[in-house]
PDB file of C-alpha atoms and ligand atoms in Angstrom:
ATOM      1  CA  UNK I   1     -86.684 -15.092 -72.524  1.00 41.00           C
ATOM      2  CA  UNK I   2     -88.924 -13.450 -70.113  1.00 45.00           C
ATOM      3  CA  UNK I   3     -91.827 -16.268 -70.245  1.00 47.00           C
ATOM      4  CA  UNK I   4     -89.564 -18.950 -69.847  1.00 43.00           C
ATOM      5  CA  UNK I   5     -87.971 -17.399 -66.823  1.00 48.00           C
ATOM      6  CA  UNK I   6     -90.588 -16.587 -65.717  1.00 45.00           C
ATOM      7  CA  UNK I   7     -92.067 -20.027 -65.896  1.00 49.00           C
ATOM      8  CA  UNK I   8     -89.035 -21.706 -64.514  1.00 44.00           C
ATOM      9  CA  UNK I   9     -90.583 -20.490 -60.957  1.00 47.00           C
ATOM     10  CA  UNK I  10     -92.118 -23.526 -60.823  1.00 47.00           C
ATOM     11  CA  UNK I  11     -90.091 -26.604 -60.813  1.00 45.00           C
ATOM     12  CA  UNK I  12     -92.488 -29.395 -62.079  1.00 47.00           C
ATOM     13  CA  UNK I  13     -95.506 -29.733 -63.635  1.00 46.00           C
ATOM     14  CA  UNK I  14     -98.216 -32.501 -63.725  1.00 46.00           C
ATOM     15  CA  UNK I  15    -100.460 -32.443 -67.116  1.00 48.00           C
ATOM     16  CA  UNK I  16    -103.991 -33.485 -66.417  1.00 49.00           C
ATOM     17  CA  UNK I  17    -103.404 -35.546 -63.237  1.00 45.00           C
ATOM     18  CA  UNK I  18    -101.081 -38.256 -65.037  1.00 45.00           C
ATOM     19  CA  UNK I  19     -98.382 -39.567 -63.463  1.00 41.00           C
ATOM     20  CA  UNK I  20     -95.771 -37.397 -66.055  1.00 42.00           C
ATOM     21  CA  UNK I  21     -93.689 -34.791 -64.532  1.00 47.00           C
ATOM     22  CA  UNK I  22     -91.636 -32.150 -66.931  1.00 44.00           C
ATOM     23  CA  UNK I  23     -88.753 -30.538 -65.208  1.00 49.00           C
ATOM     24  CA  UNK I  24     -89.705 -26.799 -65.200  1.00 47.00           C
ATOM     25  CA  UNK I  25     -86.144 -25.778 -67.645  1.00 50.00           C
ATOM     26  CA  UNK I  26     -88.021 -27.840 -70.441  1.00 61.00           C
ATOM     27  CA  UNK I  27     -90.512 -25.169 -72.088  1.00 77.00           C
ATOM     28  CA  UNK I  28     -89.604 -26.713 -75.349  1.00 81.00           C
ATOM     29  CA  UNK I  29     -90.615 -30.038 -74.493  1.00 80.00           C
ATOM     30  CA  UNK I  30     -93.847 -28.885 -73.336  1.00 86.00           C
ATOM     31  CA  UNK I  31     -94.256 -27.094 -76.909  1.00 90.00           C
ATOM     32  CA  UNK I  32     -92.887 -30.507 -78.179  1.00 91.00           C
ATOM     33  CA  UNK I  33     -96.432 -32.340 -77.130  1.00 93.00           C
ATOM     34  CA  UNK I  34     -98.647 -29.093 -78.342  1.00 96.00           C
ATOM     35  CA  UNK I  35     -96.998 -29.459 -81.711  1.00 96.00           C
ATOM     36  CA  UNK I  36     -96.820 -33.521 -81.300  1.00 96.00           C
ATOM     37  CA  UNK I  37    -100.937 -33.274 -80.539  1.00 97.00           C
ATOM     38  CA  UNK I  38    -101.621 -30.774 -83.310  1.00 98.00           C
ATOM     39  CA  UNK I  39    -100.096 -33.309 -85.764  1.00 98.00           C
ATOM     40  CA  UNK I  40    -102.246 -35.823 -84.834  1.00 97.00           C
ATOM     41  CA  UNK I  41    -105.007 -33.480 -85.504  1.00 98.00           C
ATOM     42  CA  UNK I  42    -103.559 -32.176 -88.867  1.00 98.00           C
ATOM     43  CA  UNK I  43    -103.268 -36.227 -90.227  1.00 98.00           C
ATOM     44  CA  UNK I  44    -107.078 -37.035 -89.066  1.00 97.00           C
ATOM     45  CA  UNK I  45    -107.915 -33.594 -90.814  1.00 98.00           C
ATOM     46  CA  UNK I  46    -106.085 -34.318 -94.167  1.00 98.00           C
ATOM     47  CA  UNK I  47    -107.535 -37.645 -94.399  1.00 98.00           C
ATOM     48  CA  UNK I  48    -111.005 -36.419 -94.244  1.00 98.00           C
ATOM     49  CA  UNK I  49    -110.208 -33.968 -96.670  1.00 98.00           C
ATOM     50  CA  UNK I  50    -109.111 -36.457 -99.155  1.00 98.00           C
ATOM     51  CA  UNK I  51    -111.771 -39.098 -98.317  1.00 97.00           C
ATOM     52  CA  UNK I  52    -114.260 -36.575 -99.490  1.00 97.00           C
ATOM     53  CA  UNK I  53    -111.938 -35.627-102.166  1.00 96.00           C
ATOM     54  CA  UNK I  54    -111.388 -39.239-103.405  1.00 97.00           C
ATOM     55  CA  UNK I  55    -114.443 -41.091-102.459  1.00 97.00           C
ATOM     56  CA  UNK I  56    -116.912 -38.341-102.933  1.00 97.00           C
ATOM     57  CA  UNK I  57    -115.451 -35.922-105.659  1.00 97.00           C
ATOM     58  CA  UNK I  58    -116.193 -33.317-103.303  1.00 97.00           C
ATOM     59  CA  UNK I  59    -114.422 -30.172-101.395  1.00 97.00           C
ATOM     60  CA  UNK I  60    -115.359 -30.534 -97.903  1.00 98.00           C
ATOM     61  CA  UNK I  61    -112.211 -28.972 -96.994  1.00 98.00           C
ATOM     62  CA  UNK I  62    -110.793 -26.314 -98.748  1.00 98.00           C
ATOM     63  CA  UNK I  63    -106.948 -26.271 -96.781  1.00 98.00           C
ATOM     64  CA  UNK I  64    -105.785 -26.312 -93.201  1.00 98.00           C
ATOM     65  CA  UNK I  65    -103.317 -24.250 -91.817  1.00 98.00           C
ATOM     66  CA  UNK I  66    -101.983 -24.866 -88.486  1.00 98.00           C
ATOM     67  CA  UNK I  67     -99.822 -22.856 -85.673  1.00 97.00           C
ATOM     68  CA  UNK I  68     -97.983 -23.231 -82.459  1.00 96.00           C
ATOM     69  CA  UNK I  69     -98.691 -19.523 -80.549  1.00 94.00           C
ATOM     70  CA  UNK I  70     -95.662 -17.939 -80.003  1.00 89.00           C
ATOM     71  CA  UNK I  71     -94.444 -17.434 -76.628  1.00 84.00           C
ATOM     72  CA  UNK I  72     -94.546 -13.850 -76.571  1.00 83.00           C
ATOM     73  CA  UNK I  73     -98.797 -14.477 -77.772  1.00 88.00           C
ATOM     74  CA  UNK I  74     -98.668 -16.505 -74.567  1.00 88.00           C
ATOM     75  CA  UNK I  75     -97.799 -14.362 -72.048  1.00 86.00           C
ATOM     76  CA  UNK I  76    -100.050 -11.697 -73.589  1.00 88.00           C
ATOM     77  CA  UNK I  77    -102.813 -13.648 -73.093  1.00 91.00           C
ATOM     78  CA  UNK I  78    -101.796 -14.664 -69.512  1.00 89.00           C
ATOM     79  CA  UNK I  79    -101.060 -11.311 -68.723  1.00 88.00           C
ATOM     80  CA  UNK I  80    -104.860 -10.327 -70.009  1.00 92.00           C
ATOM     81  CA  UNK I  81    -106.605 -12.874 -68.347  1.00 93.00           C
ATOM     82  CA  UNK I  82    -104.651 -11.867 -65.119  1.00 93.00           C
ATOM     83  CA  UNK I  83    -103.224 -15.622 -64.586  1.00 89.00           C
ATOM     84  CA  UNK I  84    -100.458 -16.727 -62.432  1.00 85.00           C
ATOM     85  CA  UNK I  85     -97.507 -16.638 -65.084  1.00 81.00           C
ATOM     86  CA  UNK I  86     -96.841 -20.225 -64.395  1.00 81.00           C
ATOM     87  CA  UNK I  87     -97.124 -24.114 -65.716  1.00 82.00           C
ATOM     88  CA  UNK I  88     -99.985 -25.018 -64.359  1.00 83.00           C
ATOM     89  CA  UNK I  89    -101.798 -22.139 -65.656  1.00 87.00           C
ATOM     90  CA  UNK I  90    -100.557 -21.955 -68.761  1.00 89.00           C
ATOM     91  CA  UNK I  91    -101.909 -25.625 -69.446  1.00 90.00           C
ATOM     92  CA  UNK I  92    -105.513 -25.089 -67.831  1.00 91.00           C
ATOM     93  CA  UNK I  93    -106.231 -21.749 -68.475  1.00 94.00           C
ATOM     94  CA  UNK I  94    -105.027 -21.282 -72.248  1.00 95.00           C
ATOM     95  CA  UNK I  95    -106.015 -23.361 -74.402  1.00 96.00           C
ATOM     96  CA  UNK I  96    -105.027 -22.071 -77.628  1.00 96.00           C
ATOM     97  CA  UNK I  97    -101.519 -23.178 -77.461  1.00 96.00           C
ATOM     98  CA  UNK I  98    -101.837 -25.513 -80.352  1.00 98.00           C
ATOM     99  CA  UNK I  99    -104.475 -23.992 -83.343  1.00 98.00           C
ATOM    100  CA  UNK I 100    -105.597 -26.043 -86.753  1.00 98.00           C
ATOM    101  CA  UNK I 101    -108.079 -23.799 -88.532  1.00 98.00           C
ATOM    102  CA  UNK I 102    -110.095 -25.572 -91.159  1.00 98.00           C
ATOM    103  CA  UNK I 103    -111.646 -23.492 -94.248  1.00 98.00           C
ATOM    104  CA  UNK I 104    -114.358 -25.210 -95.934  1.00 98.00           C
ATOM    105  CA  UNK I 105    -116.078 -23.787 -99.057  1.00 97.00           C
ATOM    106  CA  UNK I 106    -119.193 -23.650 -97.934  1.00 96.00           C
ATOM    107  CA  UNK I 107    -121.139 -22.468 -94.556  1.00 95.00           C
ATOM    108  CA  UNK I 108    -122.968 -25.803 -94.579  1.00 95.00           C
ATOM    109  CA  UNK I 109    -120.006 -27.359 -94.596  1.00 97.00           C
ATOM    110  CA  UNK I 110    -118.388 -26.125 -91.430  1.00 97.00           C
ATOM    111  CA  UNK I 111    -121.488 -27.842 -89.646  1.00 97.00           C
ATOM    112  CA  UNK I 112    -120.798 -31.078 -91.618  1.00 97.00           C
ATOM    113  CA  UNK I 113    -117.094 -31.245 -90.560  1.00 98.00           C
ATOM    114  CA  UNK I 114    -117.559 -30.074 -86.769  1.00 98.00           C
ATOM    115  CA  UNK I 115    -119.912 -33.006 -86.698  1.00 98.00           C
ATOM    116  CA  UNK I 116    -117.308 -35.539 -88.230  1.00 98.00           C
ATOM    117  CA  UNK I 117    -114.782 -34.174 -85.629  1.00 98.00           C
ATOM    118  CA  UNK I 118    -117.230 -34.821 -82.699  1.00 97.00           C
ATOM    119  CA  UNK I 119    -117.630 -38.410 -84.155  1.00 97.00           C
ATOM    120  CA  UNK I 120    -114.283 -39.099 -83.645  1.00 97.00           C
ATOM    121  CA  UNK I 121    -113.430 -41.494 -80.364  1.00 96.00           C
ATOM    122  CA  UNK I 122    -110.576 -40.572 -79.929  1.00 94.00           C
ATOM    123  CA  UNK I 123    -111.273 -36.778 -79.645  1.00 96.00           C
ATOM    124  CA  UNK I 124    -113.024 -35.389 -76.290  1.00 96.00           C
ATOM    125  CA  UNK I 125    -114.372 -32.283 -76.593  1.00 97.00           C
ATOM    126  CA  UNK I 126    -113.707 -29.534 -73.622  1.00 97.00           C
ATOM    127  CA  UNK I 127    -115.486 -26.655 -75.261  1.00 97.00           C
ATOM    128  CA  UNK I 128    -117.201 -25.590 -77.894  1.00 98.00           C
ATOM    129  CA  UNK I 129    -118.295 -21.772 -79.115  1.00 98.00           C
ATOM    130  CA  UNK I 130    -120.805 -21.320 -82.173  1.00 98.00           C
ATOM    131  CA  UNK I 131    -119.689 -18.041 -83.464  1.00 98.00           C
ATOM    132  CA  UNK I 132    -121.696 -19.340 -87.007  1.00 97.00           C
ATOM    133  CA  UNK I 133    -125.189 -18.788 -85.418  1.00 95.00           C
ATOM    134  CA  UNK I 134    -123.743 -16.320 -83.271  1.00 96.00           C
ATOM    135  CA  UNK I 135    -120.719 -13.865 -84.453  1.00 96.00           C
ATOM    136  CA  UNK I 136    -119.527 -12.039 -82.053  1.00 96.00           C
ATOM    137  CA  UNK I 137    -120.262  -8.254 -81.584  1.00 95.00           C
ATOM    138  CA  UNK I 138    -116.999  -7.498 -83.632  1.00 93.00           C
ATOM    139  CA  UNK I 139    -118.582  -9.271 -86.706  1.00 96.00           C
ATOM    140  CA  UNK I 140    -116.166 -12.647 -86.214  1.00 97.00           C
ATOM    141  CA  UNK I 141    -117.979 -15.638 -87.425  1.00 97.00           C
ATOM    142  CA  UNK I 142    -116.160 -18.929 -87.024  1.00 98.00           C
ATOM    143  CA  UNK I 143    -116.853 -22.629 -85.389  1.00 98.00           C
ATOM    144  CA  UNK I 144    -114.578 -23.096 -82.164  1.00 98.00           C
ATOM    145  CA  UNK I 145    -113.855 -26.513 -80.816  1.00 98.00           C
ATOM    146  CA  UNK I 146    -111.240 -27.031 -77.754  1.00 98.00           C
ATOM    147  CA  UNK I 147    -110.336 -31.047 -78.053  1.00 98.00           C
ATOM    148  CA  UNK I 148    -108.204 -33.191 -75.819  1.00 96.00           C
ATOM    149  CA  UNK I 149    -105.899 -35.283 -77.725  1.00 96.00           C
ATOM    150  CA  UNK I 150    -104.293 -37.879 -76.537  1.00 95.00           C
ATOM    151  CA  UNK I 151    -100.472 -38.183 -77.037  1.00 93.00           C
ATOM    152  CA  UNK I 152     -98.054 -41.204 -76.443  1.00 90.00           C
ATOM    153  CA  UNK I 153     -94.652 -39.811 -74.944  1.00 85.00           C
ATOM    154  CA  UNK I 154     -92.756 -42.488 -73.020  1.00 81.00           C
ATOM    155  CA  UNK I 155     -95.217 -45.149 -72.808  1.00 85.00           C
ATOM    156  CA  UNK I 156     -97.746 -43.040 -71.076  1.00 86.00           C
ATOM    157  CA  UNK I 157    -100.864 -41.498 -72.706  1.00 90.00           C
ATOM    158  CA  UNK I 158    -101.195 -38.226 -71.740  1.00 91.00           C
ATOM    159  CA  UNK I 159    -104.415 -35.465 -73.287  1.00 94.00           C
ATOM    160  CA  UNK I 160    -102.902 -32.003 -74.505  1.00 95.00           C
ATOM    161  CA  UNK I 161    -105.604 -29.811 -75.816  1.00 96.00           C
ATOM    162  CA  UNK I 162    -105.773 -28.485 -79.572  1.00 98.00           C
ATOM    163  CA  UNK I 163    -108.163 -25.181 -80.556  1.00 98.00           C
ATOM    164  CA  UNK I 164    -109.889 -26.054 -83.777  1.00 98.00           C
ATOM    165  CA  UNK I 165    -111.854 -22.806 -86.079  1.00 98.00           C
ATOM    166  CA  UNK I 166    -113.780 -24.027 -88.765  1.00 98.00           C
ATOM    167  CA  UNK I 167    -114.756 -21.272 -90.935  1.00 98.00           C
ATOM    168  CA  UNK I 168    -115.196 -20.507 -94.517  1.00 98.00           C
ATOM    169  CA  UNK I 169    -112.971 -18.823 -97.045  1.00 97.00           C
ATOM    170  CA  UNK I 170    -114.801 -15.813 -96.825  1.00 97.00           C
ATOM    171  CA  UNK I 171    -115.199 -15.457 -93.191  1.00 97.00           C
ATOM    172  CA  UNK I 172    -111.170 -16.276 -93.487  1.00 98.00           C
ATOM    173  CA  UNK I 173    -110.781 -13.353 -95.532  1.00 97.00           C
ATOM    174  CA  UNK I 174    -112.286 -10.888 -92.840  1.00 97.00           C
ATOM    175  CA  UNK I 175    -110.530 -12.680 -89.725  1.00 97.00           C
ATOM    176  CA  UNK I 176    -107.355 -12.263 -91.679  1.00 95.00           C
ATOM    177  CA  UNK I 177    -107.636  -8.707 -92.501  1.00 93.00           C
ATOM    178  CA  UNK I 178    -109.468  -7.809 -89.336  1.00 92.00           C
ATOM    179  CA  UNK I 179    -106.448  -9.277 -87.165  1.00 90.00           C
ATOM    180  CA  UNK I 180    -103.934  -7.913 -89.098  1.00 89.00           C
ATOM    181  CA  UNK I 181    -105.894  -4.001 -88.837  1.00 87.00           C
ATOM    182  CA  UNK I 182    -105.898  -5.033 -84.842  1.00 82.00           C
ATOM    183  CA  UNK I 183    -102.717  -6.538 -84.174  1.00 76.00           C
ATOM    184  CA  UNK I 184    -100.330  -5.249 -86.919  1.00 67.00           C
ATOM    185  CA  UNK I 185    -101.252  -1.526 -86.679  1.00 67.00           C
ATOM    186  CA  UNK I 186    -100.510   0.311 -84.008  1.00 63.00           C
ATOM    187  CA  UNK I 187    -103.370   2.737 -84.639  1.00 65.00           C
ATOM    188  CA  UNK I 188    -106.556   2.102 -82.185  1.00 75.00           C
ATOM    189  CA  UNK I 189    -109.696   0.797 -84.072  1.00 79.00           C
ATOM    190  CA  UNK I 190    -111.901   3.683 -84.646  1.00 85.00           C
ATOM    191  CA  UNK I 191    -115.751   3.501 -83.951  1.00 88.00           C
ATOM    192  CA  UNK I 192    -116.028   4.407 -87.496  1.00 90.00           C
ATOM    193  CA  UNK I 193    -113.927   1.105 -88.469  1.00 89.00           C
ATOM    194  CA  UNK I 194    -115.346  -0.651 -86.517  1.00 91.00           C
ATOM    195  CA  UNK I 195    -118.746  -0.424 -87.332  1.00 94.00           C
ATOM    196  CA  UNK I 196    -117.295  -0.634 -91.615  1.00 94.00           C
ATOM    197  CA  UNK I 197    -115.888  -4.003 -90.604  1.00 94.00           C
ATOM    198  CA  UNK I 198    -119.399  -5.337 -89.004  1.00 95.00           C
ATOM    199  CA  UNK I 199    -120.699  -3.923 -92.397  1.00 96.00           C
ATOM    200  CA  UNK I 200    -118.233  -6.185 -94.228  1.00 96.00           C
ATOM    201  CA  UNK I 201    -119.160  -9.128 -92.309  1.00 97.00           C
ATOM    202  CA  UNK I 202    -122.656  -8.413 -92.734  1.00 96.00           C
ATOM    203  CA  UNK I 203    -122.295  -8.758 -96.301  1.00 96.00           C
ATOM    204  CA  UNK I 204    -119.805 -11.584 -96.325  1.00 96.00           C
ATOM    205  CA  UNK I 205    -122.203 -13.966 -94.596  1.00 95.00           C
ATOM    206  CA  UNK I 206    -124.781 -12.642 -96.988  1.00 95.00           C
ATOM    207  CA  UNK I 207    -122.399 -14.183 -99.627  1.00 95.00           C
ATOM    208  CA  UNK I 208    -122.204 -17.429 -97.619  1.00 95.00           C
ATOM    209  CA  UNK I 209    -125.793 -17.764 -97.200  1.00 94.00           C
ATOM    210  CA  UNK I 210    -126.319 -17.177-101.277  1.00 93.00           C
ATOM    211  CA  UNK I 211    -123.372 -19.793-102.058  1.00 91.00           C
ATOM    212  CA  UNK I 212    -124.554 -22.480-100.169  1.00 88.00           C
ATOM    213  CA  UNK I 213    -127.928 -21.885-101.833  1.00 90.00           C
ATOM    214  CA  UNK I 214    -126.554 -22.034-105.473  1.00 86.00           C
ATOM    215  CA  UNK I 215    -124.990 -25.380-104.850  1.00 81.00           C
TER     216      UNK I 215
HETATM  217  P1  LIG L   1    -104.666 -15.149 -82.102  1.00 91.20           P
HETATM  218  O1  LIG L   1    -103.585 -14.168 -82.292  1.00 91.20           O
HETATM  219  O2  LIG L   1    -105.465 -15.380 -83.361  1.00 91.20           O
HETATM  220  O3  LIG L   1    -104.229 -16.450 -81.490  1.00 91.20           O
HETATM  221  P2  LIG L   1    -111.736 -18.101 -73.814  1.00 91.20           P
HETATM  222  O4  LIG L   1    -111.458 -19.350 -74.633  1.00 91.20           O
HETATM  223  O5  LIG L   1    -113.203 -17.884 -73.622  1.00 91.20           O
HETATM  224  O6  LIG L   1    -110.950 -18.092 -72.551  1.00 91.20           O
HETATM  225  P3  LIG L   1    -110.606 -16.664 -76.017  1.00 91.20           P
HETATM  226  O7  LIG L   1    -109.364 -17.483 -76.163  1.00 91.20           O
HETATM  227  O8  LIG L   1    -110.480 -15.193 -76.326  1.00 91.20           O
HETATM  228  O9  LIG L   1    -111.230 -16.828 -74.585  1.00 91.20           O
HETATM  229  O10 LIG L   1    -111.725 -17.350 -76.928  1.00 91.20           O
HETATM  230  P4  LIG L   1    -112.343 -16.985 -78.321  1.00 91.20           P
HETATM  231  O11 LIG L   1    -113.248 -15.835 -78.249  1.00 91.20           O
HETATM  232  O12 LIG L   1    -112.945 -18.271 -78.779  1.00 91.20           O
HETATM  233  O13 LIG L   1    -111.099 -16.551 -79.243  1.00 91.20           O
HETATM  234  C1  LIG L   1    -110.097 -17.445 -79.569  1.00 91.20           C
HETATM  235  C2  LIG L   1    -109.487 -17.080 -80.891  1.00 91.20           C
HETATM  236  O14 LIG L   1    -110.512 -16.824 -81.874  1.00 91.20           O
HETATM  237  C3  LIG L   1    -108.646 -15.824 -80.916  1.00 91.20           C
HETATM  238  O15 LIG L   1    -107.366 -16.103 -80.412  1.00 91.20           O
HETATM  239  C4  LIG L   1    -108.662 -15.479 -82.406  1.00 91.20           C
HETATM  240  O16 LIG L   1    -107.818 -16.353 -83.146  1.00 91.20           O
HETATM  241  C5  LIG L   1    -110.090 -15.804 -82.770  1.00 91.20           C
HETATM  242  N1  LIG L   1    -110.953 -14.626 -82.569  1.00 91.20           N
HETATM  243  C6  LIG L   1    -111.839 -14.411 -81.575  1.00 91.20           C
HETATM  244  N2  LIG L   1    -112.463 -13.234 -81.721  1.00 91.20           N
HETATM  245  C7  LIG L   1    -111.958 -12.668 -82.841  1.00 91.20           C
HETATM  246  C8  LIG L   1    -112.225 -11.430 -83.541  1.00 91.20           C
HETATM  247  O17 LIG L   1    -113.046 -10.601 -83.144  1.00 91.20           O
HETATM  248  N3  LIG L   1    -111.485 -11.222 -84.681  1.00 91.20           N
HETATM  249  C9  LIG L   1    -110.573 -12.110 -85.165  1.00 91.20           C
HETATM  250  N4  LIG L   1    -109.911 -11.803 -86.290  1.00 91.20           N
HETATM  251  N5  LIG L   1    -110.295 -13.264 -84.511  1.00 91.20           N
HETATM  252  C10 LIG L   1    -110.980 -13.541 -83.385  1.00 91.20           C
HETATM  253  P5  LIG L   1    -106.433 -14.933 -79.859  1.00 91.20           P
HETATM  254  O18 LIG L   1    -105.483 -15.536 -78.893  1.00 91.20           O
HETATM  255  O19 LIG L   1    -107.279 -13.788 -79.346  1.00 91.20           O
HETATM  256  O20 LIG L   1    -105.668 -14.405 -81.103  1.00 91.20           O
END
């Protein structure tokens, strides 16, 4: 596999200054504590869903879905943000290795869960991109959070980041169909398509706005 060969240039790698070293021929293991963090994230996730589901009778959380980017997602996104195709890179410079997206009902409640995330010890937070009050020029609107989790391997603690989007079902819709128009087809976005799809989100979040009112 080209990334892993060409990631086997490099014969060791140290994750976040700990004293762990991963011999360079184990990509998988290194996938092993992006998928071992994301679980973490996925159990704290489902068991605010059902607190609020139980406790409250309420939907905070409509589902979860969760991902491990593929290795050839990787190296496209190296190879666009012009890294050094290598470990150490890979681990400080992408951080969307490991991805839970959370879909709430609601818009207000995207703001309610980000907050219960941040109130979580155990959780730092690296980064953080408001794309609720802010979509971005394409018409995405979603709540970003990069967290360090920390993972026991071996005895040692060591932090592996997770990306979290919070966003809600509607926003979900777009993003889904928007990516799939982008990645799936070959065809280039028009300017014409382009500015439909900013239409669509448009009246999406008008949707969200009214929703949140009714209830
Ligand atoms: P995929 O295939 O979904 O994984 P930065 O963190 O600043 O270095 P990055 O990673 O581009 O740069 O950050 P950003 O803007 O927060 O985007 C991260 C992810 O958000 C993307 O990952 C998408 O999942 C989603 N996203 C961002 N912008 C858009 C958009 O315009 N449309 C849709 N549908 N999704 C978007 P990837 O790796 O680009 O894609």
């Amino acid at each position: 596999m080209e990334l892993e060969n060409s990631l086997l240039k490099q014969d060791t790698l140290h994750l976040e200054g700990k004293d762990v070293e991963i011999k360079s021929e184990t990509f998988e293991k290194l996938m092993f504590l992006y998928s071992a963090a994301l679980k973490e994230v996925e159990t704290k996730i489902n068991i605010l869903k059902d607190e609020f589901k139980y406790l409250y009778n309420y939907t905070l959380i409509d589902h979860i879905t969760t991902r491990i980017k593929k290795p050839e997602s990787i190296l496209n996104k190296m190879k666009k943000k012009q890294l050094y195709i290598n470990y150490q890179s890979l681990i400080e410079e992408i951080s969307d290795i490991a991805g839970i997206r959370i879909i709430c009902p609601l818009k207000d409640d995207i703001f309610s869960v980000i907050n219960l995330i941040k109130s979580y010890p155990e959780f730092k937070v690296l980064k953080e991109k408001d794309y609720i009050t802010r979509p971005k020029k394409s018409g995405y609107s979603s709540y970003h959070l990069i967290i360090d989790v920390p993972v026991n391997v071996a005895g040692k603690m060591i932090y592996v980041k997770v990306e979290i989007q919070v966003r809600t079902m509607a926003m979900d819709f777009w993003a889904s169909l928007e990516h799939d128009i982008k990645y799936k087809t070959d065809k280039k976005i028009s300017k014409k398509m382009s500015k439909e799809l900013i239409e669509c989100a448009k009246l999406i979040n008008k949707m969200d706005v009214q929703m949140s009112n009714m209830v």
